[in-house]
GROMACS .gro file of C-alpha atoms in nm:
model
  443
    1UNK     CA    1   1.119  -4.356  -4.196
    2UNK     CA    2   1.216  -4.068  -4.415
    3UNK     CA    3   1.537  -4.140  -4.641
    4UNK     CA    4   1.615  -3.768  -4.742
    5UNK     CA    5   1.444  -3.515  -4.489
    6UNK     CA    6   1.580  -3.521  -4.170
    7UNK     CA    7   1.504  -3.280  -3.829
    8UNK     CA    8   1.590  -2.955  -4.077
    9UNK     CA    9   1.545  -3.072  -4.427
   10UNK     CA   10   1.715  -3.234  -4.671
   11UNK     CA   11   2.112  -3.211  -4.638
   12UNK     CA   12   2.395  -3.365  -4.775
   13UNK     CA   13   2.748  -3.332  -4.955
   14UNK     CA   14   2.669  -3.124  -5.246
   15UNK     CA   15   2.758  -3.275  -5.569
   16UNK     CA   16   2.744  -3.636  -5.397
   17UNK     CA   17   2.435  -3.670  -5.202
   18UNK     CA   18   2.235  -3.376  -5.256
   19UNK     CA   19   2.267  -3.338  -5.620
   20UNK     CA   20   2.114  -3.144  -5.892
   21UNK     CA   21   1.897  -3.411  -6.014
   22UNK     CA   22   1.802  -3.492  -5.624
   23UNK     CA   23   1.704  -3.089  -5.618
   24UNK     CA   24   1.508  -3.141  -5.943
   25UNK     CA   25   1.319  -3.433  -5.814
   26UNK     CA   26   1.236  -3.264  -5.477
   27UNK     CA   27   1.088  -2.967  -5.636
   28UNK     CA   28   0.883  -3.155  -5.902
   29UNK     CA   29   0.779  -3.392  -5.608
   30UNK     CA   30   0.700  -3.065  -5.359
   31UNK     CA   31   0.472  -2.886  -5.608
   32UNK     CA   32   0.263  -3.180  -5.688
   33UNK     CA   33   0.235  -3.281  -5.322
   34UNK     CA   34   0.165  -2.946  -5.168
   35UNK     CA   35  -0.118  -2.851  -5.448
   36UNK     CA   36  -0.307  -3.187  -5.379
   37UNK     CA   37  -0.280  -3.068  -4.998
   38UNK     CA   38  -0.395  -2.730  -5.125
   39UNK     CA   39  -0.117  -2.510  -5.037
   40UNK     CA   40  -0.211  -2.190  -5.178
   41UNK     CA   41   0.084  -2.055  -5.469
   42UNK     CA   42   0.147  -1.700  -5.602
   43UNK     CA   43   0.503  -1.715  -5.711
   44UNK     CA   44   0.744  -1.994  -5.539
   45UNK     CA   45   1.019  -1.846  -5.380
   46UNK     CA   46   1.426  -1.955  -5.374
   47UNK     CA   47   1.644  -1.800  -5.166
   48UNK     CA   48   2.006  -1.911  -5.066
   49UNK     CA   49   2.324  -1.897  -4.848
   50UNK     CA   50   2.672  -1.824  -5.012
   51UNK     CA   51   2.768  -2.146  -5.042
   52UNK     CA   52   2.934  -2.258  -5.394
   53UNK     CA   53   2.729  -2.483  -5.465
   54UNK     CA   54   2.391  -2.322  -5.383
   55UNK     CA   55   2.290  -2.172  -5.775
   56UNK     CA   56   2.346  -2.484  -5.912
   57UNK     CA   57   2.065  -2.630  -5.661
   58UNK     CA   58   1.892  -2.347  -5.725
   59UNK     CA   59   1.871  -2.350  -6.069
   60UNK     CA   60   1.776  -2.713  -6.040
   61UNK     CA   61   1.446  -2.683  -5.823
   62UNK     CA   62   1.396  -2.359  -6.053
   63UNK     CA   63   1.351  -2.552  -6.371
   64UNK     CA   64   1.211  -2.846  -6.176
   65UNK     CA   65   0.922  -2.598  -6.072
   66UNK     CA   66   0.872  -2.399  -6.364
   67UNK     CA   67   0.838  -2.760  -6.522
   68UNK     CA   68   0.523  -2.788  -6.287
   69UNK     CA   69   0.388  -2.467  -6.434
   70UNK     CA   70   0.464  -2.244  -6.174
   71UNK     CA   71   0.583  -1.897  -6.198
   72UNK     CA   72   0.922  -1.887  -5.923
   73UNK     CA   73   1.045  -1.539  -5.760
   74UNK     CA   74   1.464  -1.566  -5.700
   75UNK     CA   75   1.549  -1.404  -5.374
   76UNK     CA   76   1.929  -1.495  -5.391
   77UNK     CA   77   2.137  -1.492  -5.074
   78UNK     CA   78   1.897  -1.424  -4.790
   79UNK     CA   79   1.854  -1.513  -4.450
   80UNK     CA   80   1.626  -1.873  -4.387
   81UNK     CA   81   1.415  -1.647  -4.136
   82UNK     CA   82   1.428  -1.369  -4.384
   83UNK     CA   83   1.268  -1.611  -4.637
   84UNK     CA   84   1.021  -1.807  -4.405
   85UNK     CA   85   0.873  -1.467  -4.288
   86UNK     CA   86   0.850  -1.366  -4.642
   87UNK     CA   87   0.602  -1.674  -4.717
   88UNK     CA   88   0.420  -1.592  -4.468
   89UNK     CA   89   0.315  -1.226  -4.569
   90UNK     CA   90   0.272  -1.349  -4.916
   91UNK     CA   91   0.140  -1.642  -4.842
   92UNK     CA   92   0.312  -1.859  -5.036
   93UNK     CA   93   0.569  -2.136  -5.085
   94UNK     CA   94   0.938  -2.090  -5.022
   95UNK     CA   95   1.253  -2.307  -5.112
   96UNK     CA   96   1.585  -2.257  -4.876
   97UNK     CA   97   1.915  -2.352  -5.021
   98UNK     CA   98   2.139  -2.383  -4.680
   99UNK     CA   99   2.328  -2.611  -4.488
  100UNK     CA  100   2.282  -2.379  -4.180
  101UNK     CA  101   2.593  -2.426  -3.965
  102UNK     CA  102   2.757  -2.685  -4.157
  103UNK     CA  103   3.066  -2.680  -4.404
  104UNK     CA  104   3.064  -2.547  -4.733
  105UNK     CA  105   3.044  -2.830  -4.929
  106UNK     CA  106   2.728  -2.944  -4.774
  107UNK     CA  107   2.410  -2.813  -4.869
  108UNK     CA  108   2.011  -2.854  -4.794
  109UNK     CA  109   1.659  -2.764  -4.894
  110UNK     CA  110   1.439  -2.636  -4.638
  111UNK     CA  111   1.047  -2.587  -4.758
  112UNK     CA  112   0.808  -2.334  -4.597
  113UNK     CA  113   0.480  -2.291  -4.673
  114UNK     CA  114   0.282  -1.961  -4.525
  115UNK     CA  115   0.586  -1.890  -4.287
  116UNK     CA  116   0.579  -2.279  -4.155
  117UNK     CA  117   0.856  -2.526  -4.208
  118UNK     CA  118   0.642  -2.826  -4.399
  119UNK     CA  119   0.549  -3.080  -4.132
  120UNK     CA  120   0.678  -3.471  -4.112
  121UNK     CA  121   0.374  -3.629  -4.311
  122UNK     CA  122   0.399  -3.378  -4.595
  123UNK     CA  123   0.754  -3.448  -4.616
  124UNK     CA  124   0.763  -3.797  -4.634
  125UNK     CA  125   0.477  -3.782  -4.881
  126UNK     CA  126   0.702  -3.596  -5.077
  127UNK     CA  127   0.995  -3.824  -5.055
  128UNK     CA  128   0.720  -4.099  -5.171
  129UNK     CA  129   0.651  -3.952  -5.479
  130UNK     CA  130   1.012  -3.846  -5.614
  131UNK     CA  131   1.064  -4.098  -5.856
  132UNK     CA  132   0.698  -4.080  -5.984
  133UNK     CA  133   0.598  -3.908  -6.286
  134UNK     CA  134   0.424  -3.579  -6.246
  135UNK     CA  135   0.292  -3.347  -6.534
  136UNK     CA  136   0.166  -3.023  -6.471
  137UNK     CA  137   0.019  -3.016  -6.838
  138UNK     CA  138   0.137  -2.794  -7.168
  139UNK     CA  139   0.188  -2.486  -6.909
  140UNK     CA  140   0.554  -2.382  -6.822
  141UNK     CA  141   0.623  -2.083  -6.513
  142UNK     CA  142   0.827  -1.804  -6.569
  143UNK     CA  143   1.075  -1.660  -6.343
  144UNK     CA  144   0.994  -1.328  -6.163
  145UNK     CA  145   1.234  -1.124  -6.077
  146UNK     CA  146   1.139  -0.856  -5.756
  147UNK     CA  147   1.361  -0.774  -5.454
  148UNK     CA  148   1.165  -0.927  -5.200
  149UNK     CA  149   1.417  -0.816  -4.893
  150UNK     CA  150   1.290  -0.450  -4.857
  151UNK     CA  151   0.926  -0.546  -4.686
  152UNK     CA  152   1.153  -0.770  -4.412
  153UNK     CA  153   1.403  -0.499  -4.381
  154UNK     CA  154   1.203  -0.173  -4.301
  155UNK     CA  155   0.951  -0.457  -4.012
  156UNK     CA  156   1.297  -0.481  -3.889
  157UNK     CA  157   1.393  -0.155  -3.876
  158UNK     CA  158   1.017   0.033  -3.752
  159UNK     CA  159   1.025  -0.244  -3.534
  160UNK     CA  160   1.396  -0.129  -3.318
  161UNK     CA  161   1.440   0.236  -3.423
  162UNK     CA  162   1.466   0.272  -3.031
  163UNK     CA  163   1.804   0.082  -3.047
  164UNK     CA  164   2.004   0.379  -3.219
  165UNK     CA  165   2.321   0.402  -3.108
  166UNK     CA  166   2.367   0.094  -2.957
  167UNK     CA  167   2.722  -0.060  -3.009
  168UNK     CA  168   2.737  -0.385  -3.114
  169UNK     CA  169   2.967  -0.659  -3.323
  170UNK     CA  170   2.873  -0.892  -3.545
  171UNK     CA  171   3.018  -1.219  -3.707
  172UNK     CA  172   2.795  -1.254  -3.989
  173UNK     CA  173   2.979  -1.628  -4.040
  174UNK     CA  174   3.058  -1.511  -4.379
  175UNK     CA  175   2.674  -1.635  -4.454
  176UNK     CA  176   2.347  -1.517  -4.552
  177UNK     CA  177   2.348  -1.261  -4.301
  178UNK     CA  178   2.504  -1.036  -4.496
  179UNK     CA  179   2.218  -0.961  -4.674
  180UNK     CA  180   2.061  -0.785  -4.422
  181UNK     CA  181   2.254  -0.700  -4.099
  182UNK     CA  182   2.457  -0.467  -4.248
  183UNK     CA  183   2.130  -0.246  -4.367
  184UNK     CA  184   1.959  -0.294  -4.071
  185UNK     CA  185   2.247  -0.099  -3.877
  186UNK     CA  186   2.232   0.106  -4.116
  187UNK     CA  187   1.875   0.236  -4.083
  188UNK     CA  188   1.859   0.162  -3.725
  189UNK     CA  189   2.165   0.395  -3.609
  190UNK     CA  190   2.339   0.117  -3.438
  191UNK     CA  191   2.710   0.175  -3.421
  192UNK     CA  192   2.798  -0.197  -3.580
  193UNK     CA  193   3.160  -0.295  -3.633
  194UNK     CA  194   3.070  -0.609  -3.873
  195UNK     CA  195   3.362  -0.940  -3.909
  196UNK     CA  196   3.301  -1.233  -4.183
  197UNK     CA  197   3.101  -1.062  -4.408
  198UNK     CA  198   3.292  -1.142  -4.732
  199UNK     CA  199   3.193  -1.499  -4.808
  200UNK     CA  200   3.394  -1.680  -5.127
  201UNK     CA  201   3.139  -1.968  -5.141
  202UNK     CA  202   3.407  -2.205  -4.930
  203UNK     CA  203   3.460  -1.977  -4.654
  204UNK     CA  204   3.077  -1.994  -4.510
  205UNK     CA  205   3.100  -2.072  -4.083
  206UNK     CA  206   3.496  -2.127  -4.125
  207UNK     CA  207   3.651  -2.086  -3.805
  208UNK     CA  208   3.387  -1.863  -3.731
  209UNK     CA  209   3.005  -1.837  -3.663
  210UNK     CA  210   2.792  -1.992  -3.372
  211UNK     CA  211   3.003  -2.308  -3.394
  212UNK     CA  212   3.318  -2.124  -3.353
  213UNK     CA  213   3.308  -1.838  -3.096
  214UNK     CA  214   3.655  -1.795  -3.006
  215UNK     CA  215   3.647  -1.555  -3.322
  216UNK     CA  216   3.399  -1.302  -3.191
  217UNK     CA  217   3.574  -1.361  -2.820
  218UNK     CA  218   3.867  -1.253  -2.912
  219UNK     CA  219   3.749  -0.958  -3.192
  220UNK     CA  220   3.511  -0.805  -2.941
  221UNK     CA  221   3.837  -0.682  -2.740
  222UNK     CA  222   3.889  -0.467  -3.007
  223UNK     CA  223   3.608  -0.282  -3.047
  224UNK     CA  224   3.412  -0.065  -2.826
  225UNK     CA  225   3.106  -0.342  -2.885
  226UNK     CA  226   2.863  -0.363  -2.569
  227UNK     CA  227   2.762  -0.710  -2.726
  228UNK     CA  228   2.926  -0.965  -2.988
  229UNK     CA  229   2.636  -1.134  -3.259
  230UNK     CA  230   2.711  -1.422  -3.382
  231UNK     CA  231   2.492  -1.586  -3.632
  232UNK     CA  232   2.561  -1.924  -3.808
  233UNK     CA  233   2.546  -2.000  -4.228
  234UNK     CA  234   2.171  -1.949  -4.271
  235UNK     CA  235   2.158  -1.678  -4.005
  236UNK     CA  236   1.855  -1.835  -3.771
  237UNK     CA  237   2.043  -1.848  -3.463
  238UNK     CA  238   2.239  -1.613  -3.236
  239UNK     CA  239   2.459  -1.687  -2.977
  240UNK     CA  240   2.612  -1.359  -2.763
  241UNK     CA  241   2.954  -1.290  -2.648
  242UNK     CA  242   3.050  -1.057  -2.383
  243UNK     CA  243   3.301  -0.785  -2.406
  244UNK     CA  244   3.531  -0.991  -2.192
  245UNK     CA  245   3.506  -1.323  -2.444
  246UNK     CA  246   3.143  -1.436  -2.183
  247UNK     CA  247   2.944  -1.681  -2.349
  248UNK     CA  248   2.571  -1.581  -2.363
  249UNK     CA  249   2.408  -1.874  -2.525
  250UNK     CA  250   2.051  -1.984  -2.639
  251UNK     CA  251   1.977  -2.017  -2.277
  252UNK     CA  252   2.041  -1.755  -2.177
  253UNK     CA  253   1.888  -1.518  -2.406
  254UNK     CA  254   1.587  -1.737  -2.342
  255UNK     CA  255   1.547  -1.614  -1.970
  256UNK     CA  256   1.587  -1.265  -1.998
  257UNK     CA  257   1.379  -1.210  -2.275
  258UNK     CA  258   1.122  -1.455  -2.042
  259UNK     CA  259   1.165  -1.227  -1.783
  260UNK     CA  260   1.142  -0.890  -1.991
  261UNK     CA  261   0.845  -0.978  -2.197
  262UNK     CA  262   0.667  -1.125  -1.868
  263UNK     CA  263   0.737  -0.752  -1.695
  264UNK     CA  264   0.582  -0.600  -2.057
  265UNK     CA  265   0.279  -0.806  -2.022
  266UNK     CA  266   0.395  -1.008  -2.318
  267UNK     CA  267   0.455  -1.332  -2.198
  268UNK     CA  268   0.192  -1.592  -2.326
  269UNK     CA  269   0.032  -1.860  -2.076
  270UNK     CA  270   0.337  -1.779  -1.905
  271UNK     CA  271   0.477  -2.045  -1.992
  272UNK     CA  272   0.831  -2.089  -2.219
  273UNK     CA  273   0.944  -2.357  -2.448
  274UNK     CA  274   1.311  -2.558  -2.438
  275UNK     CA  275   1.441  -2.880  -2.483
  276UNK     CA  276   1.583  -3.212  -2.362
  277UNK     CA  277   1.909  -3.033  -2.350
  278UNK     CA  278   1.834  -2.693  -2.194
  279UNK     CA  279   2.018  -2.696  -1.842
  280UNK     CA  280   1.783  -2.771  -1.566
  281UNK     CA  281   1.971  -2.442  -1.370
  282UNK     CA  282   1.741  -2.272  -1.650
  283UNK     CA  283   1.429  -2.442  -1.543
  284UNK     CA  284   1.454  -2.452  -1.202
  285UNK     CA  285   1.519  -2.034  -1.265
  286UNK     CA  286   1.212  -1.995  -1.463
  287UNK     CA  287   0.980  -2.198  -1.190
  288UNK     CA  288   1.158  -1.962  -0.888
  289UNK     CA  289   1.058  -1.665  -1.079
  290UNK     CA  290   0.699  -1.843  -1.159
  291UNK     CA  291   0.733  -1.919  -1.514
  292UNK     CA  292   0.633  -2.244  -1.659
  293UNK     CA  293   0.882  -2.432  -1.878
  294UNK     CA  294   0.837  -2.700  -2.088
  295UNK     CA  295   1.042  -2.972  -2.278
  296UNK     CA  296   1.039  -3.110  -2.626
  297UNK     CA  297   1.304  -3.303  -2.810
  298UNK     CA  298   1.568  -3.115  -3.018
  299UNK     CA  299   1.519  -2.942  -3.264
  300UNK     CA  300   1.330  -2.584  -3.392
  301UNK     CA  301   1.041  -2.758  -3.526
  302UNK     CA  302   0.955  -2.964  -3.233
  303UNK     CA  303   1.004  -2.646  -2.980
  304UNK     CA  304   0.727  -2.495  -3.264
  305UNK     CA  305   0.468  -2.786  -3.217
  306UNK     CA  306   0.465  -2.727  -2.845
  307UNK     CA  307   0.459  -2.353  -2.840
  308UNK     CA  308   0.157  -2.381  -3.093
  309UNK     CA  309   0.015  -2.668  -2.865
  310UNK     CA  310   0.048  -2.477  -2.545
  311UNK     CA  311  -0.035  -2.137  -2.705
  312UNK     CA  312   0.352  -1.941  -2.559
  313UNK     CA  313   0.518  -1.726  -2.745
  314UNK     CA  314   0.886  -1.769  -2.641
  315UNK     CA  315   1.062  -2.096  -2.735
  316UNK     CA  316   1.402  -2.215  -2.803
  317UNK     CA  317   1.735  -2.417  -2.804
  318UNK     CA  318   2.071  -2.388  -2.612
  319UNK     CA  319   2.214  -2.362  -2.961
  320UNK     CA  320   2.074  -1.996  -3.012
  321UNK     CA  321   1.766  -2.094  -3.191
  322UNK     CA  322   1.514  -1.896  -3.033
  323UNK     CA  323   1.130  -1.830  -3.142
  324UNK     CA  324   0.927  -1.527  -3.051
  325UNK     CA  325   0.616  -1.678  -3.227
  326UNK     CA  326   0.434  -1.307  -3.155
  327UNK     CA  327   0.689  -1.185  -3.411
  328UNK     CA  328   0.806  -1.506  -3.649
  329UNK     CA  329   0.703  -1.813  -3.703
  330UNK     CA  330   1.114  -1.917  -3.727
  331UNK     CA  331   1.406  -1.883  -3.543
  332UNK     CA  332   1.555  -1.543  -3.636
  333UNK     CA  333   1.929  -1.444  -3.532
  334UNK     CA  334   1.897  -1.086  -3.603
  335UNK     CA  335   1.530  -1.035  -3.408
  336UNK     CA  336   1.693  -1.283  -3.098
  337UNK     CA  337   2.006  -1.013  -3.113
  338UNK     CA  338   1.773  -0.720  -3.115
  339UNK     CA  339   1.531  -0.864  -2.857
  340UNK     CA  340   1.794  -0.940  -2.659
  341UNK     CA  341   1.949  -0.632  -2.645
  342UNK     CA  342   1.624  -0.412  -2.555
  343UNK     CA  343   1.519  -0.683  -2.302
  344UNK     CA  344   1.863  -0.590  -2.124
  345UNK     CA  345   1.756  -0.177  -2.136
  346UNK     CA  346   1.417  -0.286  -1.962
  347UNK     CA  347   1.572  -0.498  -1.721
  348UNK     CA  348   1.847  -0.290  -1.646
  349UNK     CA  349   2.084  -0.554  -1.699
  350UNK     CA  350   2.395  -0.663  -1.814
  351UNK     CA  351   2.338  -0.939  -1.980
  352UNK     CA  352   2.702  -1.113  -1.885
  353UNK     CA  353   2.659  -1.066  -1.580
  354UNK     CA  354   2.288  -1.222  -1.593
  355UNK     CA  355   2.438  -1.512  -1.767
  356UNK     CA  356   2.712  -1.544  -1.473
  357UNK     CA  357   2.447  -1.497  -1.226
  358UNK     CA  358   2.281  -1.809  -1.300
  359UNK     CA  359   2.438  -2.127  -1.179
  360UNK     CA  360   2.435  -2.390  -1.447
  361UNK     CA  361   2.437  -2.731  -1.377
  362UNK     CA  362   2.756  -2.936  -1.535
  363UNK     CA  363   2.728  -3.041  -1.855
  364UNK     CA  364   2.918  -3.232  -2.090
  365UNK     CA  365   2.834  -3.250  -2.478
  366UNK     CA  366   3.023  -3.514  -2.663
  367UNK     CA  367   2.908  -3.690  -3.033
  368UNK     CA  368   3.019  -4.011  -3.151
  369UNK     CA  369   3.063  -4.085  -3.583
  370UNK     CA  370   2.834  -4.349  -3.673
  371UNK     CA  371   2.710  -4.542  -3.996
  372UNK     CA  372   2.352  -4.683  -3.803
  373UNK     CA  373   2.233  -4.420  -3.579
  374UNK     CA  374   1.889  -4.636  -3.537
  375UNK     CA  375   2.055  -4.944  -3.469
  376UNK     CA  376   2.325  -4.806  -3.219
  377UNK     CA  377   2.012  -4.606  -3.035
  378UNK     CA  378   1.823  -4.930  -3.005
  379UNK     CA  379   2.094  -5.175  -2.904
  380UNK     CA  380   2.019  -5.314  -2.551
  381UNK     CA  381   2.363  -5.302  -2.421
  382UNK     CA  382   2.308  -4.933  -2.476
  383UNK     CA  383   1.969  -4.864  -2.354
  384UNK     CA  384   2.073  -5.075  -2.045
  385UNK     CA  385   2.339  -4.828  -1.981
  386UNK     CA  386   2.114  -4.543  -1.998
  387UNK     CA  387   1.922  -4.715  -1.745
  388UNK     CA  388   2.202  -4.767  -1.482
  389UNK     CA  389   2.267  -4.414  -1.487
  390UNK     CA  390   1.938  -4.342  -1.328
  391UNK     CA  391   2.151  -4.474  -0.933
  392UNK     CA  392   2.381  -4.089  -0.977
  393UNK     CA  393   2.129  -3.830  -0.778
  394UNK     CA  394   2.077  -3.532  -0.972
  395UNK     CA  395   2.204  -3.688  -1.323
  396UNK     CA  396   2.042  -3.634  -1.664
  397UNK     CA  397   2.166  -3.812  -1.958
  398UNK     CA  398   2.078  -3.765  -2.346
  399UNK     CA  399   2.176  -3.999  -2.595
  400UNK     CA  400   2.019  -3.901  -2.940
  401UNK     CA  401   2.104  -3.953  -3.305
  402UNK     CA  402   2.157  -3.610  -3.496
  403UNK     CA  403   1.910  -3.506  -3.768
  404UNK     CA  404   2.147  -3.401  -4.000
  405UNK     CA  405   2.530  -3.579  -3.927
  406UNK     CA  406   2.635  -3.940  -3.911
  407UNK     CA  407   2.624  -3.899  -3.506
  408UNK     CA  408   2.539  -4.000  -3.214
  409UNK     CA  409   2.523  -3.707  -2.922
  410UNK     CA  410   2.594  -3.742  -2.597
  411UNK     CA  411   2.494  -3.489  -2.299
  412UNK     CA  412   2.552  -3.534  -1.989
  413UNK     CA  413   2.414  -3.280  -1.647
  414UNK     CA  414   2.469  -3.330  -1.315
  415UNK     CA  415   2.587  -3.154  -0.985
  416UNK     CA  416   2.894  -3.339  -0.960
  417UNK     CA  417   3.154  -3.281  -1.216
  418UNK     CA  418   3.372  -3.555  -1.218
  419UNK     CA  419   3.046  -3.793  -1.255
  420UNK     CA  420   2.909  -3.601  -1.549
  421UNK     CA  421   3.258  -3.656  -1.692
  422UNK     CA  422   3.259  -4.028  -1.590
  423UNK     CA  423   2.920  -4.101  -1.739
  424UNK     CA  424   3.045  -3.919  -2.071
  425UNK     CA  425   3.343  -4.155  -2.105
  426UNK     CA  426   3.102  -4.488  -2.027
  427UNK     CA  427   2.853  -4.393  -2.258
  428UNK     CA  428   3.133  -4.280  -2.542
  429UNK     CA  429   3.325  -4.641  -2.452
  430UNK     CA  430   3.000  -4.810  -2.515
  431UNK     CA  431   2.890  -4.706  -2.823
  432UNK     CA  432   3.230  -4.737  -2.971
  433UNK     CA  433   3.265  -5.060  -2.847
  434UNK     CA  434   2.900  -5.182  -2.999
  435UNK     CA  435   2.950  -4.934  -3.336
  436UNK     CA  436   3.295  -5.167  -3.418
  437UNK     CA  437   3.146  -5.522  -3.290
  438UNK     CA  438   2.925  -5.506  -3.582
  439UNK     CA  439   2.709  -5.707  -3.329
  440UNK     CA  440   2.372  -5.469  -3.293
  441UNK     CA  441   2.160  -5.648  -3.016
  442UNK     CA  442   1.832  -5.528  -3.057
  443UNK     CA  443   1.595  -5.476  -2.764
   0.00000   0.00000   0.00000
């Protein structure tokens, strides 16, 4: 089991868990792993969010890698998409300083190598060799100093010239984003009327961003926005509000752009990629319109895995991550906006009323705070519950620890409302109950 990397990296309080001398050891630990797997290096690169504390964990893995010999291009604050597509056309190494969606004083490390978030072996090889000594001999790296962001912008930009004078909002969640939506618009034509786009380095996805949408719902009024963007800290997903407050969420923007790129001829294997917690509505959609759709557990990377596996090219999360692997190898809020926004023009559709046209299945997501997420997922009392639930017809149930929070969440989809919400309650009452017993029974 990994101690440090979890589903998205390493994250942690910054200061307290994921210190400076943590950052050093990572780096140290990632360059001597990934040259004795043969990753190929030009310069490293380090990019960040606006979070406070991200130079000082930059500056850590910077010295930690120069210390390895290594020669290490600063991006400064950049998109994590922005940055995995950039080690990918350079084929090199990158280093993301984010906590994505979470609070400002949390931060993470995210490493990509040739466009591809490092897989789970690699990573727990490197967590292995943190505390060993490494030398990379009498040769020290030098820092580099090149604007790296032009190359993604004008892709961007050749890519959805036809979207001039589109109107659109976005909440750049005071975050990363604002590194490149607001020249994209620029060069594009788009008519943009941009919120949260002066971060402070405490003010990153407060009360706003794809965890808080009641911002954008209520902003969009006054605009004359088709659409409301909304990315989150490290700017890799996008979630859509309508201009009457309409949520249009990972799922959705899944299905039309399914649809759209299956009418271009784009579709791959015809098949798309979701997860555990994608509404079965969506599924059942995708099969009536006959599209293939298959299910991995949460999280970016895993959705990756299978779309490589099964060769598709459209992948994703109800949480606005979303994968055209055609165009990125990541999760990219700006290029889900923009996709998502053309595949409405082809489709002549609105894409609230799309959302509204499909009927969703309840659902019910809950978390419970935990100290043993292992130990509460693998108590019997628990897994017995789990079990019982299969008697409710038409029921799904998801218990899963997070990757990066001290939680246990809870989902919960069915026909029938007021069992969804009664199966929520158990399952909450449950692990409460065996979380403060202190009494684990193992299975």
């Amino acid at each position: 089991m990994k101690k440090y990397f979890g589903t998205d990296g390493v994250r942690g309080i910054a200061n307290e868990e994921l210190t400076a001398e943590l950052a050093f050891k990572i780096g140290k630990s990632a360059s001597y792993v990934l040259k004795m797997h043969n990753h190929q290096f030009k310069e490293i690169l380090i990019a960040r969010d606006t979070r406070i504390s991200g130079e000082m964990i930059e500056s850590a893995l910077t010295s930690s890698l120069l210390s390895m010999g290594l020669n290490v291009t600063l991006c400064g604050i950049m998109p994590t998409p922005t940055l995995a597509w950039l080690t990918g056309k350079h084929e090199t190494v990158g280093f993301m300083v984010s906590a994505s969606h979470n609070p400002w004083m949390h931060n993470g490390i995210k490493i990509f190598s040739n466009g591809y978030k490092l897989p789970d072996d690699i990573e727990e090889e490197i967590e292995c060799n943190l505390d060993k000594t490494s030398k990379a001999g009498p040769s020290v790296g030098k820092i580099v100093r090149v604007d790296m962001l032009p190359s993604y912008i004008e892709w961007i930009v050749k890519r959805y010239k036809d979207l001039a004078g589109e109107r659109l909002a976005f909440d750049l969640a005071n975050g990363a984003a604002i590194s490149t939506v607001p020249l994209v618009v620029k060069e594009i034509g788009i008519k943009a009327t941009i919120f949260n786009d002066k971060p402070d380095g405490k003010n990153i996805n407060e009360k706003c961003g794809a965890l808080y949408l009641d911002f954008m719902k209520e902003a969009i009024k006054n605009t004359d926005a088709a659409y409301g963007i909304v990315n989150d800290g490290d700017a890799d997903r996008c979630m859509m509000i309508g201009k009457d407050g309409h949520t249009i969420d990972g799922d959705d923007i899944i299905v039309v752009n399914a649809l759209s790129m299956k009418k271009e001829g784009r579709l791959k294997n015809n098949t798309v990629v979701g997860t555990v917690m994608t509404n079965l509505a969506i599924e059942e959609y995708l099969k009536r319109n006959e599209i293939q759709f298959l299910r991995t557990k949460v999280g970016d990377r895993y959705v990756l895995e299978k779309m490589i596996e099964t060769g598709s090219n459209i992948g994703g999360e109800q949480s606005g991550h979303v994968i055209f692997l055609d165009l990125e190898t990541t999760g990219d809020g700006l290029v889900t906006a923009l996709e998502s926004v053309r595949a409405s023009k082809l489709m002549k559709i609105d894409l609230k009323g799309f959302s509204l046209g499909m009927k969703r299945y309840h659902q019910i997501l809950e978390n419970v705070e935990v100290t043993d997420k292992e130990s509460i997922m693998n108590d019997h009392e628990v897994l017995d519950f789990i079990k019982k639930t299969q008697r409710y017809e038409s029921l799904r149930i998801v218990l899963r620890p997070s990757g990066t929070e001290p939680l246990i969440r809870i989902m919960v989809e069915g026909k029938d409302k007021a069992i969804v919400r009664k199966v929520v309650d158990e399952a909450k009452e449950i692990i409460e109950r065996v979380k403060d017993s202190g009494k684990i029974h193992k299975s």
